Tab-separated table of C-alpha atoms and ligand atoms in Angstrom:
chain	number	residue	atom	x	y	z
A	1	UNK	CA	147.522	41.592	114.658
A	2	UNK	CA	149.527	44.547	113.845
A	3	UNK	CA	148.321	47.598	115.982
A	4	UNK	CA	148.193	51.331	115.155
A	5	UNK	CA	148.207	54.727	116.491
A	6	UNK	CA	144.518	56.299	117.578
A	7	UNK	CA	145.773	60.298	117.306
A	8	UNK	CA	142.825	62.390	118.360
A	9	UNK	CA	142.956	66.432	119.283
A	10	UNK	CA	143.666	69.877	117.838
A	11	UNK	CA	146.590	70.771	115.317
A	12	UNK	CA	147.594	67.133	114.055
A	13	UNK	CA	149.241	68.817	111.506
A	14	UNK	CA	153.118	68.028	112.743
A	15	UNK	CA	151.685	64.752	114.061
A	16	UNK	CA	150.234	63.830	110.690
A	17	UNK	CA	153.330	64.873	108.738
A	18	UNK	CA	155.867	63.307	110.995
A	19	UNK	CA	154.146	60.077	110.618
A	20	UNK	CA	153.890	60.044	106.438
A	21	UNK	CA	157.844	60.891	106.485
A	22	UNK	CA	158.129	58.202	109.292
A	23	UNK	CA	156.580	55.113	106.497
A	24	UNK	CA	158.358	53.777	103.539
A	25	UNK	CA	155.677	54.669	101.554
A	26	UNK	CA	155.755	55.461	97.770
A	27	UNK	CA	155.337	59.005	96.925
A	28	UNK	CA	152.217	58.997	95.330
A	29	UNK	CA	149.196	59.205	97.287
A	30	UNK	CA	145.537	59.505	97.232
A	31	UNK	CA	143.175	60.991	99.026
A	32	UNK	CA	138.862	59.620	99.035
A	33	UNK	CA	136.821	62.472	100.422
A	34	UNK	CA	132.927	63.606	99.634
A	35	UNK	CA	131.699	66.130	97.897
A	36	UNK	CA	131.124	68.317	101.346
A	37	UNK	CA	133.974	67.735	102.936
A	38	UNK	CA	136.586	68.623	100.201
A	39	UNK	CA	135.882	72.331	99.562
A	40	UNK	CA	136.681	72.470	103.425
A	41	UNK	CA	139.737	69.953	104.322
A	42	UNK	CA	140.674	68.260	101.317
A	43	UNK	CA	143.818	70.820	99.801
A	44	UNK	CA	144.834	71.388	103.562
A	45	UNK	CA	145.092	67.695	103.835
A	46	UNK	CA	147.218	67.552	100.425
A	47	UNK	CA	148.975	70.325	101.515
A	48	UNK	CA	150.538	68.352	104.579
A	49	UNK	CA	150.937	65.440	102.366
A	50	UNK	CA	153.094	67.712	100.120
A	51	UNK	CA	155.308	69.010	102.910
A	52	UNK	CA	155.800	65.560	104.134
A	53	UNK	CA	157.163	64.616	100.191
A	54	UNK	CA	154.368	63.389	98.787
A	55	UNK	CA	152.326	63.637	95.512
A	56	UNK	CA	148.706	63.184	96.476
A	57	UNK	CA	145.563	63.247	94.376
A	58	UNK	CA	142.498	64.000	95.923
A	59	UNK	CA	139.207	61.967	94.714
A	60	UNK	CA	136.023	63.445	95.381
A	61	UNK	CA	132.541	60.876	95.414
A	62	UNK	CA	129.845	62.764	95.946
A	63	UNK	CA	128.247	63.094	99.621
A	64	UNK	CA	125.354	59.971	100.813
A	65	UNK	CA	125.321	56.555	101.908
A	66	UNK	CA	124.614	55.859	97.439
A	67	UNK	CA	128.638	56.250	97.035
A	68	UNK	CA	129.292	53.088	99.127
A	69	UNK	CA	128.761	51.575	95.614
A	70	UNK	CA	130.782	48.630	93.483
A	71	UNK	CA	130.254	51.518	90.529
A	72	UNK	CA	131.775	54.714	92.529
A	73	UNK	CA	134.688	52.232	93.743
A	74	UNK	CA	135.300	51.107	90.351
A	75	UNK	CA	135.685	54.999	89.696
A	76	UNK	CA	138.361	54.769	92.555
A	77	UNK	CA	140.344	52.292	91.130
A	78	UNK	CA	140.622	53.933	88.148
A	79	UNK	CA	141.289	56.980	89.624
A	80	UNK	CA	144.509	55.135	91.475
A	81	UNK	CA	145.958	53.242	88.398
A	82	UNK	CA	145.647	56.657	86.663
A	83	UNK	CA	147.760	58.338	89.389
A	84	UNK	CA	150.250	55.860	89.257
A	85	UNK	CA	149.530	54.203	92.519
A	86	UNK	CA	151.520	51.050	93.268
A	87	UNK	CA	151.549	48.491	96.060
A	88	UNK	CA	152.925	50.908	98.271
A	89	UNK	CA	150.793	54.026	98.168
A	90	UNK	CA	148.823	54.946	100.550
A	91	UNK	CA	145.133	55.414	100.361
A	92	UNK	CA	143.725	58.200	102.735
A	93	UNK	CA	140.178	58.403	103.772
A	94	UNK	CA	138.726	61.845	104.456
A	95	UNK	CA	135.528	61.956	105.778
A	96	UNK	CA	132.661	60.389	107.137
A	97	UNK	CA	131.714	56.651	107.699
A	98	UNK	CA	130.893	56.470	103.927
A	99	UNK	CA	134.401	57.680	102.598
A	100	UNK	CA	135.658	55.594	105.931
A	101	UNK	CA	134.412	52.437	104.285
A	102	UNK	CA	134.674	52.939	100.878
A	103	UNK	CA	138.497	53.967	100.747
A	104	UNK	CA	138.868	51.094	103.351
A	105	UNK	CA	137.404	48.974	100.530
A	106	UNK	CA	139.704	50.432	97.875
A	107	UNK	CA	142.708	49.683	100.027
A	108	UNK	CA	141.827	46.572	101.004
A	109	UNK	CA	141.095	45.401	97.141
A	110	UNK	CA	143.366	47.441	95.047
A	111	UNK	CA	146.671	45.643	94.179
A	112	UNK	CA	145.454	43.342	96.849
A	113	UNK	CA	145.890	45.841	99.410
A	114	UNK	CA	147.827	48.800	100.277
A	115	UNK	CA	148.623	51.389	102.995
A	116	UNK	CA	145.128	52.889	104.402
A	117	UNK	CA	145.175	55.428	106.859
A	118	UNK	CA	141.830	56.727	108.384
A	119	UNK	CA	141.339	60.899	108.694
A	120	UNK	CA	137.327	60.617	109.895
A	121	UNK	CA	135.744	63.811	110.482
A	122	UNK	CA	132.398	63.036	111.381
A	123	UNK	CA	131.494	62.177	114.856
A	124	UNK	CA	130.286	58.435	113.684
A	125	UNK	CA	133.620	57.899	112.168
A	126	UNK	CA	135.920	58.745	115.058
A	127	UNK	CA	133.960	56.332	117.071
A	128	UNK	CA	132.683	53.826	115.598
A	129	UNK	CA	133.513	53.015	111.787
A	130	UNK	CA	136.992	53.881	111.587
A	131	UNK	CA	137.684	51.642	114.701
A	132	UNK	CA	137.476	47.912	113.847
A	133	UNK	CA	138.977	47.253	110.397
A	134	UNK	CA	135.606	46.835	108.567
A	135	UNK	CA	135.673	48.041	105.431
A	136	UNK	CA	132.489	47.419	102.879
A	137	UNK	CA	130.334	49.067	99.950
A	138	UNK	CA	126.862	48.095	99.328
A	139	UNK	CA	125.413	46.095	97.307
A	140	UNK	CA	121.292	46.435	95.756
A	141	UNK	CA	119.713	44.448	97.658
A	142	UNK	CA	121.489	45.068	101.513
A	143	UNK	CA	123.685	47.281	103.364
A	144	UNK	CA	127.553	46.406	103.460
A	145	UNK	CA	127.407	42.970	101.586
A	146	UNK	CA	130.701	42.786	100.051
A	147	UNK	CA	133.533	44.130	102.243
A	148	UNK	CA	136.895	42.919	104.505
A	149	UNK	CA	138.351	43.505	107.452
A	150	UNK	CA	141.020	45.662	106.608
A	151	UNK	CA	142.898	47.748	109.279
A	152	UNK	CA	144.434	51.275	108.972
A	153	UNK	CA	148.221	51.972	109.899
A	154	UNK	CA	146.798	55.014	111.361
A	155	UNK	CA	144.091	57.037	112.180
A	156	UNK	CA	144.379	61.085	112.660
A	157	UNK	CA	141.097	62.485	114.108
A	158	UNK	CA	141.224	66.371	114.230
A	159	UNK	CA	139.018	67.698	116.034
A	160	UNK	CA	138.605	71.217	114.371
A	161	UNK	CA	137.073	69.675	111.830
A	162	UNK	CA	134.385	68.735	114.298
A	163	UNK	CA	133.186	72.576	114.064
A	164	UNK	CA	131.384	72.410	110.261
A	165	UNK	CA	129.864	69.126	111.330
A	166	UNK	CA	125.987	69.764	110.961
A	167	UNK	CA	124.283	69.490	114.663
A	168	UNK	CA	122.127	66.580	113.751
A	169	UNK	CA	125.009	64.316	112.867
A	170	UNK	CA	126.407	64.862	115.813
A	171	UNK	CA	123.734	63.774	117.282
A	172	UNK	CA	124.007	60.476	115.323
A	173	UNK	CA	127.481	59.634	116.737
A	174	UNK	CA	126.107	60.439	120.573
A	175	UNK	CA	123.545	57.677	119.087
A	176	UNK	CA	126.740	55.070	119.259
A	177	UNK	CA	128.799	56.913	122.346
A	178	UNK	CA	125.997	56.158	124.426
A	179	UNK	CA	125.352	52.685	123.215
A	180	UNK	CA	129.094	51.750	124.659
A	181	UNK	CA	128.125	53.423	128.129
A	182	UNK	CA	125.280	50.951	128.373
A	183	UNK	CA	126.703	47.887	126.909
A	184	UNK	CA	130.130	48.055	128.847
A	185	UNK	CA	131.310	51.118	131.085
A	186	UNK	CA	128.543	52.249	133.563
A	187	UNK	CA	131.194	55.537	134.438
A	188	UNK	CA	131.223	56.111	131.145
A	189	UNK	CA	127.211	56.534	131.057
A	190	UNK	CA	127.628	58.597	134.666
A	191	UNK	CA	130.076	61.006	132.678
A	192	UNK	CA	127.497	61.241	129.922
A	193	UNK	CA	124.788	61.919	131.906
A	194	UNK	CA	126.884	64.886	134.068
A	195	UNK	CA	128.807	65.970	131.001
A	196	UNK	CA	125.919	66.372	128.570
A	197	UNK	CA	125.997	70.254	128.036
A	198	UNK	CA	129.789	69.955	127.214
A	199	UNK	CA	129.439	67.312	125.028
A	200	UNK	CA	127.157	69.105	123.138
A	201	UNK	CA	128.919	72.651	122.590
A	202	UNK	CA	131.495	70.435	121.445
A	203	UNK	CA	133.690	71.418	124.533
A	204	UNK	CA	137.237	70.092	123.460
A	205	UNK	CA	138.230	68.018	126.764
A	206	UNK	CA	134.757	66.554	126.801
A	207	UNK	CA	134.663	65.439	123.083
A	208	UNK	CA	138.015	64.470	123.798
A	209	UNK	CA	137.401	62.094	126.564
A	210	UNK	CA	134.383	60.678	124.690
A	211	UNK	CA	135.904	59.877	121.609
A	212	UNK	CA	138.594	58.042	123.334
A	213	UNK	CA	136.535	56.118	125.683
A	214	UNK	CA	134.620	55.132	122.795
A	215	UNK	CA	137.092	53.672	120.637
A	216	UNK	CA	139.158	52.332	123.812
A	217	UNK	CA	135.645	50.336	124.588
A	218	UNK	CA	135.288	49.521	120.421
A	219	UNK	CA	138.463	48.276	120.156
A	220	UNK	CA	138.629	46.098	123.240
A	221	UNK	CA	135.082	44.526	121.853
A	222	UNK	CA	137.119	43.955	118.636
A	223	UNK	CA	140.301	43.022	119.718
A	224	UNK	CA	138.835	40.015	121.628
A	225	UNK	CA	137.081	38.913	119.231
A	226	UNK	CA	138.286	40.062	115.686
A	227	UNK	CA	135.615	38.288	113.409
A	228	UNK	CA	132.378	38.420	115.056
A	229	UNK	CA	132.719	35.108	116.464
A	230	UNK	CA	130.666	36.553	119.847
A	231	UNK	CA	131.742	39.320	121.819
A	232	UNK	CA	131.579	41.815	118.936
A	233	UNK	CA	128.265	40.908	118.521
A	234	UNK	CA	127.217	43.397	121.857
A	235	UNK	CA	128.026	45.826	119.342
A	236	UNK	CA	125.317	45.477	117.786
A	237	UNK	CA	122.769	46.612	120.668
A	238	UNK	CA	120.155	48.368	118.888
A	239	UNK	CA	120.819	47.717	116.130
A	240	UNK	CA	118.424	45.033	115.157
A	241	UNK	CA	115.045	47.188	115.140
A	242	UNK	CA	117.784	49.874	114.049
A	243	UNK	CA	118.602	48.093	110.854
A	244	UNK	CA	114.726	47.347	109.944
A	245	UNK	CA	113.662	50.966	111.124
A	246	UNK	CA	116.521	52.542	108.320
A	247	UNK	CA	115.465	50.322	105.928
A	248	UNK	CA	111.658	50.545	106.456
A	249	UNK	CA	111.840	54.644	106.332
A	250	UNK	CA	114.037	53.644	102.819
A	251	UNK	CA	116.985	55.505	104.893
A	252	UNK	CA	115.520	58.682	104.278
A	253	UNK	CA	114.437	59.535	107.568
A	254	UNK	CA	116.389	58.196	109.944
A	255	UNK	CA	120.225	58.477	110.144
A	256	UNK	CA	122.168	55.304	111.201
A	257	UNK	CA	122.770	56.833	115.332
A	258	UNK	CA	118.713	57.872	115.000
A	259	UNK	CA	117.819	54.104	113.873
A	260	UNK	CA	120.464	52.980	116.637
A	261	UNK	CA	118.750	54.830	119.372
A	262	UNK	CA	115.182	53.936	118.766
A	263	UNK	CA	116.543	50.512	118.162
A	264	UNK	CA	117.982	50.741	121.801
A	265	UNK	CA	114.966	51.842	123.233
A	266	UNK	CA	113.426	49.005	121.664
A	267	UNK	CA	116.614	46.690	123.269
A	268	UNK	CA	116.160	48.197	126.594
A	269	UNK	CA	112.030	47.459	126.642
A	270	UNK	CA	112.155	44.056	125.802
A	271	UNK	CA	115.045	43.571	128.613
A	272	UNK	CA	112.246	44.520	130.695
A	273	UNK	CA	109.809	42.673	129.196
A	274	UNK	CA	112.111	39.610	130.235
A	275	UNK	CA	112.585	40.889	134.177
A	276	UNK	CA	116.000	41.593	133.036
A	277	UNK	CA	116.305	45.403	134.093
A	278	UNK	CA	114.181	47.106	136.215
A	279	UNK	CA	112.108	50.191	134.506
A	280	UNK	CA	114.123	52.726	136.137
A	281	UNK	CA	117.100	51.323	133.452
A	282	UNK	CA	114.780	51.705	130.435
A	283	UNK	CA	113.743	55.268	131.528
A	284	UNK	CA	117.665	56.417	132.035
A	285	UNK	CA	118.017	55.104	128.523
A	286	UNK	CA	115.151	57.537	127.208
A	287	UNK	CA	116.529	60.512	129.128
A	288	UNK	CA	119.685	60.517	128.028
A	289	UNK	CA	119.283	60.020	123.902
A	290	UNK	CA	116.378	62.739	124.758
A	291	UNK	CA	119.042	64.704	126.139
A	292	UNK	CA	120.895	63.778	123.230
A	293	UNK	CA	118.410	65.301	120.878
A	294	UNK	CA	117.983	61.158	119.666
A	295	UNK	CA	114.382	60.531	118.643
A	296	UNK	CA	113.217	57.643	120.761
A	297	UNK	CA	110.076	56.027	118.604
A	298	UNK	CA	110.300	55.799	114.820
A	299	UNK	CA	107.256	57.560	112.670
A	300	UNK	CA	105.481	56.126	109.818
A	301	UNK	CA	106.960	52.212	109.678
A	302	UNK	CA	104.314	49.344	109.515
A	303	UNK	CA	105.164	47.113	112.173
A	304	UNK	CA	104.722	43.791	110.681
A	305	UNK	CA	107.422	44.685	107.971
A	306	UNK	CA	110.048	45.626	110.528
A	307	UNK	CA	108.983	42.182	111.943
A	308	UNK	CA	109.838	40.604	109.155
A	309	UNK	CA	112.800	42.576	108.495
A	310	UNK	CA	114.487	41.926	111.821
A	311	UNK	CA	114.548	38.308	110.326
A	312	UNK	CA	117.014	39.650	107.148
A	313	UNK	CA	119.222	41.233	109.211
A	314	UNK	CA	123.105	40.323	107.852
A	315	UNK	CA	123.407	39.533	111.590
A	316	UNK	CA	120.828	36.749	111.632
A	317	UNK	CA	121.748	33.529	111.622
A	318	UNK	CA	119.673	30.501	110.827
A	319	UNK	CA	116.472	32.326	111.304
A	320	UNK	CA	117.322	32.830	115.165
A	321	UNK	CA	117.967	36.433	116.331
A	322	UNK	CA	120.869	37.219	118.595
A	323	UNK	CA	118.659	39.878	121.173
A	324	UNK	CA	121.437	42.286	122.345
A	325	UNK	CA	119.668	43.317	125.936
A	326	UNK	CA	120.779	44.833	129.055
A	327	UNK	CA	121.075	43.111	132.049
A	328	UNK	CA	121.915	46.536	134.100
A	329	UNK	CA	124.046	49.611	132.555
A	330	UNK	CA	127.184	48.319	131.891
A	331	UNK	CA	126.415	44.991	130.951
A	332	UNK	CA	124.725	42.856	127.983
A	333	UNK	CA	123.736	39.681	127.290
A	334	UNK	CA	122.836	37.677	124.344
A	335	UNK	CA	119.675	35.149	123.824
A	336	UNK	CA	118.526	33.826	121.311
A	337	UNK	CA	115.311	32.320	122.026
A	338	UNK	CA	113.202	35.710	122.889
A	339	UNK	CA	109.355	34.738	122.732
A	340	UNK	CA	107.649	36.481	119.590
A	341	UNK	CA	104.781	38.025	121.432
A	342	UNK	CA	107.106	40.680	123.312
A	343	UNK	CA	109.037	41.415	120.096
A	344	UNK	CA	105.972	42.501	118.541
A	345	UNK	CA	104.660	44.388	121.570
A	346	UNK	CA	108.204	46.173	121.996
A	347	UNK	CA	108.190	46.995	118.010
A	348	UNK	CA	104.596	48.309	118.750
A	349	UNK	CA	105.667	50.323	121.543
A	350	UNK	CA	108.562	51.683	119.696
A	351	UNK	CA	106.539	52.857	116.692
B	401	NAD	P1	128.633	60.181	106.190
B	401	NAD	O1	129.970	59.721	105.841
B	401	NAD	O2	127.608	60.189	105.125
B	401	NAD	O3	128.738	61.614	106.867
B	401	NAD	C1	127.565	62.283	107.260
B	401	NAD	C2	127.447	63.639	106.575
B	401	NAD	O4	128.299	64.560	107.211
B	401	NAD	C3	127.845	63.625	105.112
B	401	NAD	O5	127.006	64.492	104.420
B	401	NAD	C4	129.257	64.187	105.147
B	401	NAD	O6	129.616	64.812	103.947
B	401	NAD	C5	129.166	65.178	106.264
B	401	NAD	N1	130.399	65.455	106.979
B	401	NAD	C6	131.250	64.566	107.538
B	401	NAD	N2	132.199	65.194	108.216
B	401	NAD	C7	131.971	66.518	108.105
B	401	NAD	C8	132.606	67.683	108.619
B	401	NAD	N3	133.664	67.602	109.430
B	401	NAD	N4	132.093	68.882	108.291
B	401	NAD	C9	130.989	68.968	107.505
B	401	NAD	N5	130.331	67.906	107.020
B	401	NAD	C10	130.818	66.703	107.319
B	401	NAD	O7	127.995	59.286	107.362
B	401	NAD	P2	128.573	58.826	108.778
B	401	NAD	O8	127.441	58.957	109.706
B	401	NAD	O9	129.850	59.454	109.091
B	401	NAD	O10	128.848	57.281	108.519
B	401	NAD	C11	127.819	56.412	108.129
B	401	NAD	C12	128.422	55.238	107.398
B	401	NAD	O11	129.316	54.557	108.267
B	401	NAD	C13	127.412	54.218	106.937
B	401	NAD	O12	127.684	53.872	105.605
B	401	NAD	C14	127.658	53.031	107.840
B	401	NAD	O13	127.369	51.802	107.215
B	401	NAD	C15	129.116	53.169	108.128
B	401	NAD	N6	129.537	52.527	109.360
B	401	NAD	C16	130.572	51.655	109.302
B	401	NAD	C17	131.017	51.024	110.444
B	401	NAD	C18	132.200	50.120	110.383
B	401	NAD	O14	132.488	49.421	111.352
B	401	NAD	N7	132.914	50.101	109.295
B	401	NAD	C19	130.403	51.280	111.673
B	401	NAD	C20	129.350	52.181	111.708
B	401	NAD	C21	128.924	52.793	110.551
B	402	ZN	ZN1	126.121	51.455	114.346
């Protein structure tokens, strides 16, 4: 596996310039971003693609989770034949985890694959789904059906952009931060904890150190275990009764972090339920995506069909559930087997 550069701070512009006159890259370029995030990055973005020799076009989809679509990436291909790409254009992504994965998708497919380089600019992004290589649109009937694992040759995470990101998505990304505090670095959940008033005015050597950690922590997950054979799967604590609480509020209600951290809470109950935390681990859980502005029960979803849902999840493998659960901060474990009766009273309790 190839490896890349993780560039993360203030003025990346040199940084991010340097790098496209570093490649052998052909000159024409294009850049994915959303319909919110172009009025404010997109030309400044071209702009450094320019001085660095290039001839970039910048594709806007428009903002929501409903462009991660076979029909607005069939837009995007046309799009690149129409510039001229070729097999050795790069593809930039600008944006969120929607543009992340979408362009991802485009690069991944188009020609067969060609240069993808990852500029996320929502919190989510820089930690969680530009890190990893997944790349996937949706399909009708489920979330991320039809995608690769495709990796970028780089990823440039500027932090100023961080600024016109609305409050309640970063929220969403704190949603995942914490998640790798409890599944694999305890510090990491201490500096949480003592940092969380600098973390949330966005306090450059805090956000900083988070976003790093974070994708340090993702990407040792991932680069142990590339395809999801096990180890990636701690990744997905919460996100079981996360998935089915998204899809049961018709992703309307809850954003992906918001489903994450009631799904945790749900995670972190039934590790109690099975004497494998005490309470005291459950109630630091609370506290902190409290603290985090996280909601920790989900309103208006009928029990029975997250119940059922839980049992579609893309994770789920012949009918048996792999239960992400704690067995102290820090440290996960995965079973298989957990008795039905406290599923259903932890999806009660989390309701
Ligand atoms: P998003 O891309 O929809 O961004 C959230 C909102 O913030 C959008 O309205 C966007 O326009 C806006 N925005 C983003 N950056 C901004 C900025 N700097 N200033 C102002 N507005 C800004 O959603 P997201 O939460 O970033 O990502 C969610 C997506 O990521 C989902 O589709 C999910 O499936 C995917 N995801 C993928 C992986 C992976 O491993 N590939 C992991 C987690 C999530
Ligand atoms: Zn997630």
């Amino acid at each position: 596996e190839k490896s890349y550069n993780i560039y993360i701070g203030h003025n990346l512009e040199t940084t991010i310039i340097d790098f496209f006159k570093a490649q052998k890259y052909s000159q024409k370029a294009l850049i994915i971003t959303d319909t919110n995030i172009a009025p404010l990055y997109a030309d400044s973005v071209k702009d450094l693609l320019t001085k660095a020799g290039f001839n970039a076009k910048i594709a806007i989809i428009p903002a929501g989770e409903q462009s991660k679509s076979l029909s607005v990436a069939e837009t995007l291909y046309t799009q690149a034949i129409e510039q001229g790409l070729d097999r050795k254009s790069p593809i930039i992504a600008l944006g969120g985890g929607v543009v992340g994965d979408l362009a991802g998708f485009i690069a991944a497919t188009f020609m067969r694959g060609v240069p993808f380089i990852q500029m996320p600019t929502s919190l989510l992004a820089q930690v969680d789904s530009s890190v990893g290589g997944k790349v996937a649109v949706n399909h009708a009937l489920g979330k991320n059906l039809i995608g690769a694992f495709y990796q970028p040759q780089a990823v440039f995470m500027d932090l100023e952009m961080m600024k016109t990101l609305p409050t309640r998505e970063i929220s969403t990304g704190l949603g995942e931060v914490i998640k790798y505090g409890f599944i694999y670095d305890h510090d990491f959940y201490t500096y949480l904890t003592e940092h969380q008033q600098e973390i949330l005015q966005l306090k450059p050597e805090a956000l900083i150190h988070i976003i790093a950690r974070s994708c340090e922590i993702k990407a040792d997950v991932v680069s142990k275990d590339e395809c999801e054979a096990g180890l990636r799967a701690i990744l997905n604590f919460g996100h079981t009764l996360g998935h089915a609480i998204e899809k049961e509020t018709n992703y309307a209600v809850y954003n992906h972090g918001e489903a994450v951290a009631i799904g945790m809470v749900g995670a972190s109950k039934l590790s109690f339920k099975l004497g494998l935390i005490s309470q005291d681990v459950v109630d630091k859980m609370c506290q902190l995506l409290a603290n985090m502005n996280l909601p920790l029960k989900a309103k208006n979803c009928d029990a029975q069909k997250i119940y059922q849902d839980i049992f579609h999840d893309k994770k789920t493998v012949n009918g048996k559930i792999n239960w992400v659960l704690l067995e102290d901060i820090g440290k996960v474990c995965i079973k298989k087997d957990v008795p039905e009766k406290l599923v259903k009273e932890t999806i009660l309790e989390i309701l």
